[in-house]
Coordinates of C-alpha atoms in Angstrom, one line a residue:
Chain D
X1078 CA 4.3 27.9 -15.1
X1079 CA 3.9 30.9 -13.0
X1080 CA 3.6 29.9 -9.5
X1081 CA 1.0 31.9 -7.4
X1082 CA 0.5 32.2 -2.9
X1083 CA -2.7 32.1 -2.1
X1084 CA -3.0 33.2 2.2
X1085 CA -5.8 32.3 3.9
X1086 CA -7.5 34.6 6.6
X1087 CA -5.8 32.5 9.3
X1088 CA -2.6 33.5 7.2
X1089 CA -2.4 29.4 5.8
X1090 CA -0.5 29.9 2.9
X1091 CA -0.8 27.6 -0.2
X1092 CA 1.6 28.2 -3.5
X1093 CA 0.5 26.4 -6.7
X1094 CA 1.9 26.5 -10.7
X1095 CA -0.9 28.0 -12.5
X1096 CA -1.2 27.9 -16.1
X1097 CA -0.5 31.1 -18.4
X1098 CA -4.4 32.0 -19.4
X1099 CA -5.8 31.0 -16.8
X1100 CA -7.6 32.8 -14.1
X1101 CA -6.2 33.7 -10.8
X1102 CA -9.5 32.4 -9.3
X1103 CA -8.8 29.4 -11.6
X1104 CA -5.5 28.1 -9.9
X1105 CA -7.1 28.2 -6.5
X1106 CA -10.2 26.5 -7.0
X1107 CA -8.9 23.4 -9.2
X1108 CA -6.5 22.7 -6.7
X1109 CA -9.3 23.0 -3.8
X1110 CA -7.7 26.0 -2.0
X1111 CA -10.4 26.8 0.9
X1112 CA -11.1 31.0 1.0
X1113 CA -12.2 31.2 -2.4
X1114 CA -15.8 30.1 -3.8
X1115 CA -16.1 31.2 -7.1
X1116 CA -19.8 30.1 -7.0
X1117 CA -20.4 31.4 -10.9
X1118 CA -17.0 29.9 -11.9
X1119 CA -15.5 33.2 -13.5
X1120 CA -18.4 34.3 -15.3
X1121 CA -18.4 37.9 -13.1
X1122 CA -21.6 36.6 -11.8
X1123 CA -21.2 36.1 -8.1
X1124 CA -18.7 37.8 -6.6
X1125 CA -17.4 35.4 -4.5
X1126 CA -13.8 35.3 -5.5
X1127 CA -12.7 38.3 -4.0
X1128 CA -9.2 38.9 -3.3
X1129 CA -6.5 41.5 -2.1
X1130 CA -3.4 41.6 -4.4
X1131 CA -0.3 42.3 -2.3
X1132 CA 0.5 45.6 -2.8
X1133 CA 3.6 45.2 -4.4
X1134 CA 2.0 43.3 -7.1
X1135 CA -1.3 45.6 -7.7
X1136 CA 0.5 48.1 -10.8
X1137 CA 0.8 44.3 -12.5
X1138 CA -2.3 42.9 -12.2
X1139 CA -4.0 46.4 -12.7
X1140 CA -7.7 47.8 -11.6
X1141 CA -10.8 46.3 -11.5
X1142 CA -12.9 47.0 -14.7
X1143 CA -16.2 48.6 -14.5
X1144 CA -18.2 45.3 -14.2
X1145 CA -15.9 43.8 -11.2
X1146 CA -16.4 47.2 -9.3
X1147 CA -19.6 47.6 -9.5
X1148 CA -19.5 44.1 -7.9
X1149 CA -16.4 44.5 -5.9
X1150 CA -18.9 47.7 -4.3
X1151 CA -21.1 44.8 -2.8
X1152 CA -18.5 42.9 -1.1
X1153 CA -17.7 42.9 2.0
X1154 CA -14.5 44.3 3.9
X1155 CA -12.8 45.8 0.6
X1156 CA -9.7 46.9 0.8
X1157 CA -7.8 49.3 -2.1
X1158 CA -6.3 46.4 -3.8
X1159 CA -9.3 44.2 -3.7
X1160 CA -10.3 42.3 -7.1
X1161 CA -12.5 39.2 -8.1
X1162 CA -10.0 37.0 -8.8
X1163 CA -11.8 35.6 -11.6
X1164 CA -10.9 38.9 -13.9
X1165 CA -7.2 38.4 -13.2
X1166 CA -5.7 36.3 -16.0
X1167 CA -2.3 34.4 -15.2
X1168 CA 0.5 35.6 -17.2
X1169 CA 4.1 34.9 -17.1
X1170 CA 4.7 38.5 -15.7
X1171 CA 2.3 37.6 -12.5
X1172 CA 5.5 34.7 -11.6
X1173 CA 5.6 35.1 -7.5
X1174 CA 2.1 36.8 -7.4
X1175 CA 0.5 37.0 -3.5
X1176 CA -3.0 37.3 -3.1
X1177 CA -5.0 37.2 0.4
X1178 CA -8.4 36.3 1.1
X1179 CA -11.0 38.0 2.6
X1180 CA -12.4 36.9 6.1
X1181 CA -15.6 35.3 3.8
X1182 CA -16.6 35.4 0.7
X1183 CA -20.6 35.9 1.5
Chain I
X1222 CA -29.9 9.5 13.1
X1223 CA -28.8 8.7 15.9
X1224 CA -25.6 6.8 15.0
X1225 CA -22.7 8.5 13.7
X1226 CA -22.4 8.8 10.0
X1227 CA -19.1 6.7 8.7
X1228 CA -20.2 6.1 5.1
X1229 CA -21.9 8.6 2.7
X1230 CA -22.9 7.4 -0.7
X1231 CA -23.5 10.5 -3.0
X1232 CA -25.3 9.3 -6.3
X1233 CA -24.6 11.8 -9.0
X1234 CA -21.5 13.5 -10.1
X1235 CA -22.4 17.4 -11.2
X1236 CA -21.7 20.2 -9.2
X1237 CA -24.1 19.2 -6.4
X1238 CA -22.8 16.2 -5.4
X1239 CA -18.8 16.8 -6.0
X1240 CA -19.7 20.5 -4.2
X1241 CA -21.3 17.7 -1.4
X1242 CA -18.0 15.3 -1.2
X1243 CA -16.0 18.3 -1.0
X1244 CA -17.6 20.2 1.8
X1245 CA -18.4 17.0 3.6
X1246 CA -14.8 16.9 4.0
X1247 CA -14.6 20.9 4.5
X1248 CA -16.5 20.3 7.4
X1249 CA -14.1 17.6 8.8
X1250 CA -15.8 14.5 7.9
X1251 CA -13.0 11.6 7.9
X1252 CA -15.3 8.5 6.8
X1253 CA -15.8 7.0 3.3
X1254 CA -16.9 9.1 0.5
X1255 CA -18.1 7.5 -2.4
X1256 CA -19.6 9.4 -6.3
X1257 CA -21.7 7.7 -7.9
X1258 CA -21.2 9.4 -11.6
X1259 CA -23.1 8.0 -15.2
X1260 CA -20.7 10.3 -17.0
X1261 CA -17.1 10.3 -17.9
X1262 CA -15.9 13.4 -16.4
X1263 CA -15.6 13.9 -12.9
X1264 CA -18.0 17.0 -11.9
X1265 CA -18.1 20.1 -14.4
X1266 CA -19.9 23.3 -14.7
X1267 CA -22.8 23.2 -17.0
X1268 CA -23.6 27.0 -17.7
X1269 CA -20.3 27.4 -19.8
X1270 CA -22.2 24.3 -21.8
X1271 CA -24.1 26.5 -23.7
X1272 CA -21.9 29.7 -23.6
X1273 CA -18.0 29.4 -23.6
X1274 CA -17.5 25.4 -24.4
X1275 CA -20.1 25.2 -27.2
X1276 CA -18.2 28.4 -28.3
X1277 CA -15.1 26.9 -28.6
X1278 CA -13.3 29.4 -25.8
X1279 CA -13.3 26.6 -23.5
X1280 CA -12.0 23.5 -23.4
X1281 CA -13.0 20.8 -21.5
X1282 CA -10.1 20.6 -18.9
X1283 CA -11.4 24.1 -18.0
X1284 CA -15.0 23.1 -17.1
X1285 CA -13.8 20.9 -14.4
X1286 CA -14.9 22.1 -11.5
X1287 CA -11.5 20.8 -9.7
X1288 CA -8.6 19.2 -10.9
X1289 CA -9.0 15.3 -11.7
X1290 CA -6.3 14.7 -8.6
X1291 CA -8.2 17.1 -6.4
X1292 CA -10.4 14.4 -5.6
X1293 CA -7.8 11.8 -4.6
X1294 CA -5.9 14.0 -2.4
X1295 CA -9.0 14.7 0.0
X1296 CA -9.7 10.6 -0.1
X1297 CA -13.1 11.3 -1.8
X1298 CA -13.7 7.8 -4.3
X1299 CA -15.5 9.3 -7.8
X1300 CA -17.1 6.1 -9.5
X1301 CA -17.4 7.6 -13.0
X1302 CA -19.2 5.7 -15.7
X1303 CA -21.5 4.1 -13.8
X1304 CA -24.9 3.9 -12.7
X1305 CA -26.8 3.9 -9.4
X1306 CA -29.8 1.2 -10.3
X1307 CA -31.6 0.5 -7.2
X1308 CA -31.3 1.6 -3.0
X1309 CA -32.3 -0.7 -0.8
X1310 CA -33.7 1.9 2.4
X1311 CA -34.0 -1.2 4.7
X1312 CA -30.9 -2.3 4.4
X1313 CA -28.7 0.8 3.4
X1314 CA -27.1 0.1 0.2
X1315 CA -26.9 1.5 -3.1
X1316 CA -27.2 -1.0 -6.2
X1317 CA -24.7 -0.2 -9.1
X1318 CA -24.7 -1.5 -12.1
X1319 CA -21.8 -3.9 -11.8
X1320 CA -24.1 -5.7 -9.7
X1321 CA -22.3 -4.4 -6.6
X1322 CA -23.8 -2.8 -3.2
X1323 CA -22.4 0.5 -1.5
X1324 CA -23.4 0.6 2.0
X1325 CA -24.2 3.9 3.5
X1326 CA -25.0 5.6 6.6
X1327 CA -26.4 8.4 5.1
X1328 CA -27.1 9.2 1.1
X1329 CA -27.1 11.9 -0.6
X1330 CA -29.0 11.8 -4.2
X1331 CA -27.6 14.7 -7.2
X1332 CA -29.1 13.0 -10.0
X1333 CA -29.7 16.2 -11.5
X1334 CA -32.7 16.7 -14.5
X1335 CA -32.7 15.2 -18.0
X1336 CA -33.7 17.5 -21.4
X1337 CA -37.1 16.7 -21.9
X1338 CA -37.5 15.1 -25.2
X1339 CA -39.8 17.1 -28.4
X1340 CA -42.8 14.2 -28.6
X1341 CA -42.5 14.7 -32.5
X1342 CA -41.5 12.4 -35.4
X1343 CA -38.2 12.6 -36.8
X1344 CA -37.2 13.8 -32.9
X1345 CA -34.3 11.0 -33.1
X1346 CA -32.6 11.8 -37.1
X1347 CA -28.9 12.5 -37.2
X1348 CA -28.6 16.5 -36.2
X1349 CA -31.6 16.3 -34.1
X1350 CA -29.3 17.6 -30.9
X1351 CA -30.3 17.8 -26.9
X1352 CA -27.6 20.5 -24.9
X1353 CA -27.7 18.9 -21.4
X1354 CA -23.6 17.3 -21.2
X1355 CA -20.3 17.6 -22.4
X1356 CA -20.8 15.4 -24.5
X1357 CA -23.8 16.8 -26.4
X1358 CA -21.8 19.9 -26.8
X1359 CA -19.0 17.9 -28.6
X1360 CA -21.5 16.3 -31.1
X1361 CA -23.4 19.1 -31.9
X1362 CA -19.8 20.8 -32.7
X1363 CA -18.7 18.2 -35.2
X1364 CA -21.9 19.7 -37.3
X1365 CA -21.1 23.5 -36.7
X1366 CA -19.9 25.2 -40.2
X1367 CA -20.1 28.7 -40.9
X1368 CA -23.9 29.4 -43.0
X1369 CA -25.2 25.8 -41.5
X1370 CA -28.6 26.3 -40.8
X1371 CA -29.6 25.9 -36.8
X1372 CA -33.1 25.8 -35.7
X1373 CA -33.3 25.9 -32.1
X1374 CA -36.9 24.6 -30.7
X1375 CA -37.7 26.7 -27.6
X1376 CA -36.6 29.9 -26.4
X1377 CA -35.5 29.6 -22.9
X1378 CA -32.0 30.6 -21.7
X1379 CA -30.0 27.6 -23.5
X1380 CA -31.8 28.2 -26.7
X1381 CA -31.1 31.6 -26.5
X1382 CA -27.6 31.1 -25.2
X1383 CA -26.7 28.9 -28.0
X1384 CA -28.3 31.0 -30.5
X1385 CA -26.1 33.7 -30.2
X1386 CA -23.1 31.6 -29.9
X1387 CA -24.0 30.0 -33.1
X1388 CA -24.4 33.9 -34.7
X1389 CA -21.2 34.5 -33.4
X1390 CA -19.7 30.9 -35.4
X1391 CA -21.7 32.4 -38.4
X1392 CA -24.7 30.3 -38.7
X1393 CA -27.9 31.2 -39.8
X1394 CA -30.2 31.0 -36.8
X1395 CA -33.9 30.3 -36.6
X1396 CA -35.8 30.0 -33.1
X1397 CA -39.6 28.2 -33.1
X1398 CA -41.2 28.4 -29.4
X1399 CA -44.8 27.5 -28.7
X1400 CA -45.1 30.7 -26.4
X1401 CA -45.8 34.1 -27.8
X1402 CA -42.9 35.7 -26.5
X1403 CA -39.2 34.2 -25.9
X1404 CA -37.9 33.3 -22.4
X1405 CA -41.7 32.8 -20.9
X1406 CA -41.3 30.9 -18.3
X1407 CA -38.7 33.0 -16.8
X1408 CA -39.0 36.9 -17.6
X1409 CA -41.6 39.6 -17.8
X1410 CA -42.5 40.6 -20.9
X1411 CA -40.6 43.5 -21.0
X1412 CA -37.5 41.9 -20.5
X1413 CA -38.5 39.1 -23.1
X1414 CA -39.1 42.2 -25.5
X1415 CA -35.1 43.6 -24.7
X1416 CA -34.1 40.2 -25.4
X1417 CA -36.2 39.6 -28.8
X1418 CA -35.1 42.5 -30.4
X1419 CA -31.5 42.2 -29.7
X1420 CA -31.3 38.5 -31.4
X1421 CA -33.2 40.0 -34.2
X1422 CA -30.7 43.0 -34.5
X1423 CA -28.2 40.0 -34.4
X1424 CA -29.7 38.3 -37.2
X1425 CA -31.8 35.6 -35.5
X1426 CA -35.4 35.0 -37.0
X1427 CA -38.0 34.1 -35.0
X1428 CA -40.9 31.8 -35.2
X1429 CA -43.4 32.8 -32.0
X1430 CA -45.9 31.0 -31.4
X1431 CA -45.3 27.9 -33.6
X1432 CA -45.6 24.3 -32.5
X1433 CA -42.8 21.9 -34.0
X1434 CA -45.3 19.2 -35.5
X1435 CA -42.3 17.4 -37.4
X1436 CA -38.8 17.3 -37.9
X1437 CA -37.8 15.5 -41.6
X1438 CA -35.0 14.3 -43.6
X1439 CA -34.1 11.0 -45.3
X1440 CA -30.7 10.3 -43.7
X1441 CA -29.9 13.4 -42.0
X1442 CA -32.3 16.5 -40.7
X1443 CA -33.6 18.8 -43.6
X1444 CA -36.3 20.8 -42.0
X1445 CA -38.7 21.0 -38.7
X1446 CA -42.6 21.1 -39.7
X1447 CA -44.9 23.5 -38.1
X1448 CA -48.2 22.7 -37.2
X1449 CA -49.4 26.0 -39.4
X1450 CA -48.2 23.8 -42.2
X1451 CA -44.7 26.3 -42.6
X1452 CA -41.1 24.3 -42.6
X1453 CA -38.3 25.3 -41.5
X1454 CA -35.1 24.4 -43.0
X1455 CA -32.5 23.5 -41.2
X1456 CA -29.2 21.7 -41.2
X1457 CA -29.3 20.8 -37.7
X1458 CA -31.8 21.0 -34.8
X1459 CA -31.3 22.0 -31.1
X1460 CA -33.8 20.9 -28.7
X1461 CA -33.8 22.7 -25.8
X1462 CA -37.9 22.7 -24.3
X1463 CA -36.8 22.4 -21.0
X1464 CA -35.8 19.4 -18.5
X1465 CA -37.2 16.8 -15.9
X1466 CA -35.7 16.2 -12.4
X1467 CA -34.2 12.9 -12.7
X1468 CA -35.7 11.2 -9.5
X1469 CA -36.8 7.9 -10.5
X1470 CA -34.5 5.8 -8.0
X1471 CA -36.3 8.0 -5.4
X1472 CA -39.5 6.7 -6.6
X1473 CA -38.6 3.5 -7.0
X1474 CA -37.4 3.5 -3.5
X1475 CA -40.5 5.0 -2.3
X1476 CA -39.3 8.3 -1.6
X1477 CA -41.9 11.3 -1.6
X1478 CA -41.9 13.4 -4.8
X1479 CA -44.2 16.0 -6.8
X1480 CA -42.1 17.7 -9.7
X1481 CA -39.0 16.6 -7.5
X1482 CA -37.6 15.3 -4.7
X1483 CA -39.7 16.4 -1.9
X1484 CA -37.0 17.6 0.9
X1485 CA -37.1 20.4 4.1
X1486 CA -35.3 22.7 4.3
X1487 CA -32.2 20.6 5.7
X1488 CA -32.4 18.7 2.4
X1489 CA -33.9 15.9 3.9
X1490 CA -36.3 13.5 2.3
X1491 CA -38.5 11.7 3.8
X1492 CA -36.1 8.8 4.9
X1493 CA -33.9 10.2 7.5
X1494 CA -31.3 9.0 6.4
X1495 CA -31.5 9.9 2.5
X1496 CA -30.9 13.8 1.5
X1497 CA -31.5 15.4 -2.4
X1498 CA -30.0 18.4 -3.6
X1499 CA -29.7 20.2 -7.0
X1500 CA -32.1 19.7 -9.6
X1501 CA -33.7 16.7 -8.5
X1502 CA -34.9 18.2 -5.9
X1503 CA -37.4 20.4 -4.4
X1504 CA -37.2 22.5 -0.9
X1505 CA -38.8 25.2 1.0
X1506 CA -37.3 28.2 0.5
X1507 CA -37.2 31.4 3.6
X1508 CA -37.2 34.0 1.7
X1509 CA -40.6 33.0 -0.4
X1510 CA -42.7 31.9 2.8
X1511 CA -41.4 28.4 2.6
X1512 CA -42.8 27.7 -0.8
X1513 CA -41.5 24.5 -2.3
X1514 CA -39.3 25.3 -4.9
X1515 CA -37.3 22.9 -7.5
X1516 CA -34.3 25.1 -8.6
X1517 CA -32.1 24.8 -11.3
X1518 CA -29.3 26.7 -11.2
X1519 CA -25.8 26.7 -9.7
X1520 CA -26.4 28.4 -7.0
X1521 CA -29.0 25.7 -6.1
X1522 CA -26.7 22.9 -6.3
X1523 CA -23.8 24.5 -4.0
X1524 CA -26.2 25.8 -1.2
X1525 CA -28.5 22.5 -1.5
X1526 CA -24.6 20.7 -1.0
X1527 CA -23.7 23.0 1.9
X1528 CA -26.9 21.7 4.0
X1529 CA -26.5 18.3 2.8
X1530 CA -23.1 18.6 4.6
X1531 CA -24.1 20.6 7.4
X1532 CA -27.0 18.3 8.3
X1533 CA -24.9 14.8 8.2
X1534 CA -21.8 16.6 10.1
X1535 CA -24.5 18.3 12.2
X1536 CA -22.7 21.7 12.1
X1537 CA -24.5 24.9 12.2
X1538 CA -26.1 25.6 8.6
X1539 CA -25.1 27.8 5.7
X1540 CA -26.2 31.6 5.6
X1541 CA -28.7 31.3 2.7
X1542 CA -28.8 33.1 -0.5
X1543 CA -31.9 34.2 -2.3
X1544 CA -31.8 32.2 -5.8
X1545 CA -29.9 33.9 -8.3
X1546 CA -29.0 32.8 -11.9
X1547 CA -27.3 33.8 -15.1
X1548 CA -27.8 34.4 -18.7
X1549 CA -24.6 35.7 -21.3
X1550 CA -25.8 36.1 -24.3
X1551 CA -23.6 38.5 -26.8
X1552 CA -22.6 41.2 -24.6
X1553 CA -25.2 41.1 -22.3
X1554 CA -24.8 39.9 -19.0
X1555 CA -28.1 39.1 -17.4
X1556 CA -28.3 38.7 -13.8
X1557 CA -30.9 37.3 -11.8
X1558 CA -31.5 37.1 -8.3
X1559 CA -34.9 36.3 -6.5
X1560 CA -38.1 34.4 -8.2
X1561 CA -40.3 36.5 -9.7
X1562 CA -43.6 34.4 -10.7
X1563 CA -46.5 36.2 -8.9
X1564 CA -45.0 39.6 -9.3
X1565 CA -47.7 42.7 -9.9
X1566 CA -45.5 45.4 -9.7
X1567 CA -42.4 46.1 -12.6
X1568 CA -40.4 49.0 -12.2
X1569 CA -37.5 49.8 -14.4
X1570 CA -34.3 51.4 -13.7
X1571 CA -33.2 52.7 -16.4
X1572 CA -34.7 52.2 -20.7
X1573 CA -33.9 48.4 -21.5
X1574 CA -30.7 49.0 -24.2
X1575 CA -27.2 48.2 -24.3
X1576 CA -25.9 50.6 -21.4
X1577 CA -28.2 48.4 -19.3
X1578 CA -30.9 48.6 -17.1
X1579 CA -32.8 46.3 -14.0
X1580 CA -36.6 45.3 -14.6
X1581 CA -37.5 45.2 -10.2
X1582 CA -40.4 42.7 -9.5
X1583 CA -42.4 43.7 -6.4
X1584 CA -45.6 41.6 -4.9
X1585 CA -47.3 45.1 -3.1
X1586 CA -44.4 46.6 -1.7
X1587 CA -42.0 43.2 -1.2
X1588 CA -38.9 43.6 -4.0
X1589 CA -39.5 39.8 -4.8
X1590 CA -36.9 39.8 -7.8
X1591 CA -35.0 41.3 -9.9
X1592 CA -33.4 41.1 -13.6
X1593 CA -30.2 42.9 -14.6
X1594 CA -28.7 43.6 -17.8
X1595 CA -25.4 44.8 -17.4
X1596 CA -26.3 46.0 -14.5
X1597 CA -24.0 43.8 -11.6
X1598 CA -24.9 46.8 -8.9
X1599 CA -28.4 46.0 -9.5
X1600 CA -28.4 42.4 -9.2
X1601 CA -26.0 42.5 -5.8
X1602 CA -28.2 45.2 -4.0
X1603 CA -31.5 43.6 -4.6
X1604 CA -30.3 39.9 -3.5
X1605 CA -28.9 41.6 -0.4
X1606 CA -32.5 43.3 -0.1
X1607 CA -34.4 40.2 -0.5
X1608 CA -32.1 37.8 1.7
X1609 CA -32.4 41.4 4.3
X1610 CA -36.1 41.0 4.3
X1611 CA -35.8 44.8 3.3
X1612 CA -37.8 46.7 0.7
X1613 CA -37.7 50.4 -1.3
X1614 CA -39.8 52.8 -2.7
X1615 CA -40.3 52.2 -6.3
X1616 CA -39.5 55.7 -7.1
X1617 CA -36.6 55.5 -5.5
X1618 CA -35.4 52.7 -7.8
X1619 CA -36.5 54.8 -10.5
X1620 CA -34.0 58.0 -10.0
X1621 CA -30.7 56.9 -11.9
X1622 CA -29.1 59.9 -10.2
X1623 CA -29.3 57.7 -6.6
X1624 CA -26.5 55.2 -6.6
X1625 CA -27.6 51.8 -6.5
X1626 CA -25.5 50.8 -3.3
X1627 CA -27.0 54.3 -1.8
X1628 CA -30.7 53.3 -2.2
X1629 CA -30.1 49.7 -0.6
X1630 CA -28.4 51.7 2.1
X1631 CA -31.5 53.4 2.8
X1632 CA -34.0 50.5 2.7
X1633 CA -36.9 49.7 5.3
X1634 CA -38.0 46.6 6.4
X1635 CA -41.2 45.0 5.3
X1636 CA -43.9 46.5 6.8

């Protein structure tokens, strides 16, 4: 399974095997990884699973679609990389993916 | 309470009181946890009931809110399949239903609401269906087949929800709601008009205004009886009229209740020691002048666990959100933030059709609420409006030319 590092804003860093079809946002919440609320639980309702995607990985997990910016707009401290990571799905590809979190998620 | 907190009893396992256990121990709270669950699973979303699970998309694995071992790992003790029967307030225990007693220093009760039951005969025939658990969800999929015939009593969100996830499994769909207009209780009627047409574009037919008097069959449901003497045939029945808070051990124990368990805005009850959250219960609310409010919705349930935490721990509490909500049904998203009952102002941004468009609710110049189809701008600038305390002009609102994250930019306070 593809493993994914979650970093906290103190910089904590948690790495998990998340399961291909999953959601980025997905891997972090079932295994209670603080930073991340996911309040809606990946229904693009909430907005509270915002994330920045390490540079080096933004080409593979893409841009936000027009939904997620239009809520991505709303959040706070956004950065160029930032996505909810509810709209990212876990793919074999994403193997070694780093994502940050924001200082809050509200 | 004066002494410190060492045992917390949480009765009821949804997302209330696992969010609880969980950000009890967030907040660094090192004492016995113990969940108090009636149903199998350890705690789950319920929106995807109705949308992505009753669908199909979903399995159950992914409505877990956490992983099954998640709980373990942060020492929390889920007690699943089994039944809080009685709390003893003098002495501090909890009664299960093995006969045991769960001390506690403080409790928190997440007994959630129950679907109210259609007081008709024929309510309990094979295919007669409720769409409250998991587990309804998984019997009312054993009887899905493409061209069965569903007739879904009421029209509120789950109805509608699970009407146009049965369209989308190709069953024939027929909605009966005692209201003239779908989604009453919750909408305007402009936004119940948006959503009335597009199920009836989708193939949905609608009976408005119609009382269920019956529902028959010999072995197995047939049809539901109107009280205009029409029937309805149908190969299986939702019911989805609405629910109750569940707060019987609350009365029982003498607790004080109307529509809910009456709380502040701590989540206290009136027994210091005892706290409800999440659909059971029924707080003040800021943003609404304090008005008591029984909320069911997730948002609800993880802000009602947040204080319930933050009050035992005494930490500082949570920033609060203004209620907000959720409907997906076919490609629309609706998004709801605010309450919007006492509203005498609508203003529209944009015509209600499938590019979207927000129906604002004001009460004189206060933006009380708002509902957004497709519109997730919308829905984010008017909760940050309404939790701001700020309001706009309504021809502002009105000019699709003005960005939406412009315009709340540029809001005033209330006057």
């Amino acid at each position: 399974m593809p493993k994914i590092t979650y970093i906290e804003h103190n910089g904590k860093e948690h790495t998990i095997e998340a399961a291909v079809g999953q959601t980025v946002m997905e891997g972090a919440v079932k295994h209670a990884i603080p930073g991340i609320d996911a309040d809606c639980g990946g229904a693009c309702a909430c907005a509270t699973c915002h994330v920045y995607v390490d540079p080096a990985w933004a080409d593979k997990t893409g841009k936000p679609g027009g939904m997620e910016q239009s809520m991505l707009d709303f959040a706070n401290d956004v950065e160029p990389t930032s996505r909810l990571s509810c709209q990212i799905k876990v793919t074999a590809e994403l193997d070694g993916l780093v994502v940050r979190m924001p200082p809050s998620q509200h | 309470m004066t002494q410190a907190v060492e045992r917390v009893v949480i009765i009821g396992a949804g997302q209330a009181g696992g969010e609880a256990a969980l950000r009890l121990r967030a907040g660094g709270f090192e004492g016995a946890v113990t969940v108090i669950g009636e149903e199998p699973l350890p705690p789950y979303q319920r929106p995807p009931l109705s949308k992505k699970y009753l669908s199909g998309e979903w399995d159950q694995d992914r409505l877990l809110l956490r992983d099954r071992e998640a709980y373990a790992q942060e020492k929390l003790v889920l007690r699943l399949g089994a039944a809080a029967t009685a709390i003893d307030r003098a002495a501090k225990t909890v009664r299960t239903d093995d006969g045991q007693d769960i001390a506690y220093d403080a409790l928190i009760l997440a007994t959630g609401s129950r679907a109210r039951a259609l007081p008709v005969p024929g309510a309990d025939l094979p295919g007669v269906f409720r769409l409250r658990t998991a587990a309804d969800v998984d019997a009312i999929r054993a009887w899905i087949r493409p061209r069965a015939r569903l007739a879904v009593i009421g029209a509120g969100y789950i109805g509608l929800e699970a009407a146009a996830v049965a369209r989308g499994l190709g069953l024939e769909v027929a909605v009966i709601e005692a209201a003239p207009r779908p989604l009453s209780r919750v909408t305007s009627p402009e936004v119940s008009a948006f959503f009335l047409e597009r199920h009836t574009a989708e193939g949905v037919t609608f009976a408005l205004s119609a009382q269920a008097a019956f529902i028959a069959g010999d072995h197995h449901v047939e049809s539901v009886g109107l009280k205009d003497g029409s029937e309805v045939a149908a190969d299986l029945v939702l019911v989805g009229v609405g629910v109750l808070p569940e707060m019987g051990l609350a009365q029982a124990a003498g607790l004080k209740t109307e529509d809910g368990i009456l709380t502040d805005a701590d989540t206290r009850t009136s027994d210091p020691a005892i706290f409800a959250i999440g659909d059971c219960a029924r707080r003040p609310i800021s943003f609404y002048g304090g008005r008591l409010c029984r909320l069911e919705s997730v948002h609800n349930a993880i802000e009602g666990a947040k204080l319930a935490a933050a009050a035992i721990l005494k930490a500082s509490p949570p920033a609060l959100e203004a209620p907000w909500f959720w409907s997906d049904q076919y490609d629309l998203k609706l998004q709801i933030a605010g309450l919007f009952q006492g509203y005498d102002r609508l203003v529209l941004r944009g015509e209600p059709g499938p590019q979207g468009f927000a129906a604002f609710y004001f009460a004189g110049d206060k933006l009380i609420a708002v509902d957004a189809v497709n519109r997730p701008a919308e829905f984010l600038g008017a909760k940050q409006l309404i939790q701001r305390g700020q309001t706009v002009a309504f021809e502002r609102l009105q000019d699709m030319s003005v960005p939406m994250k412009e315009i709340v930019a540029q809001a005033r306070p209330l006057s």
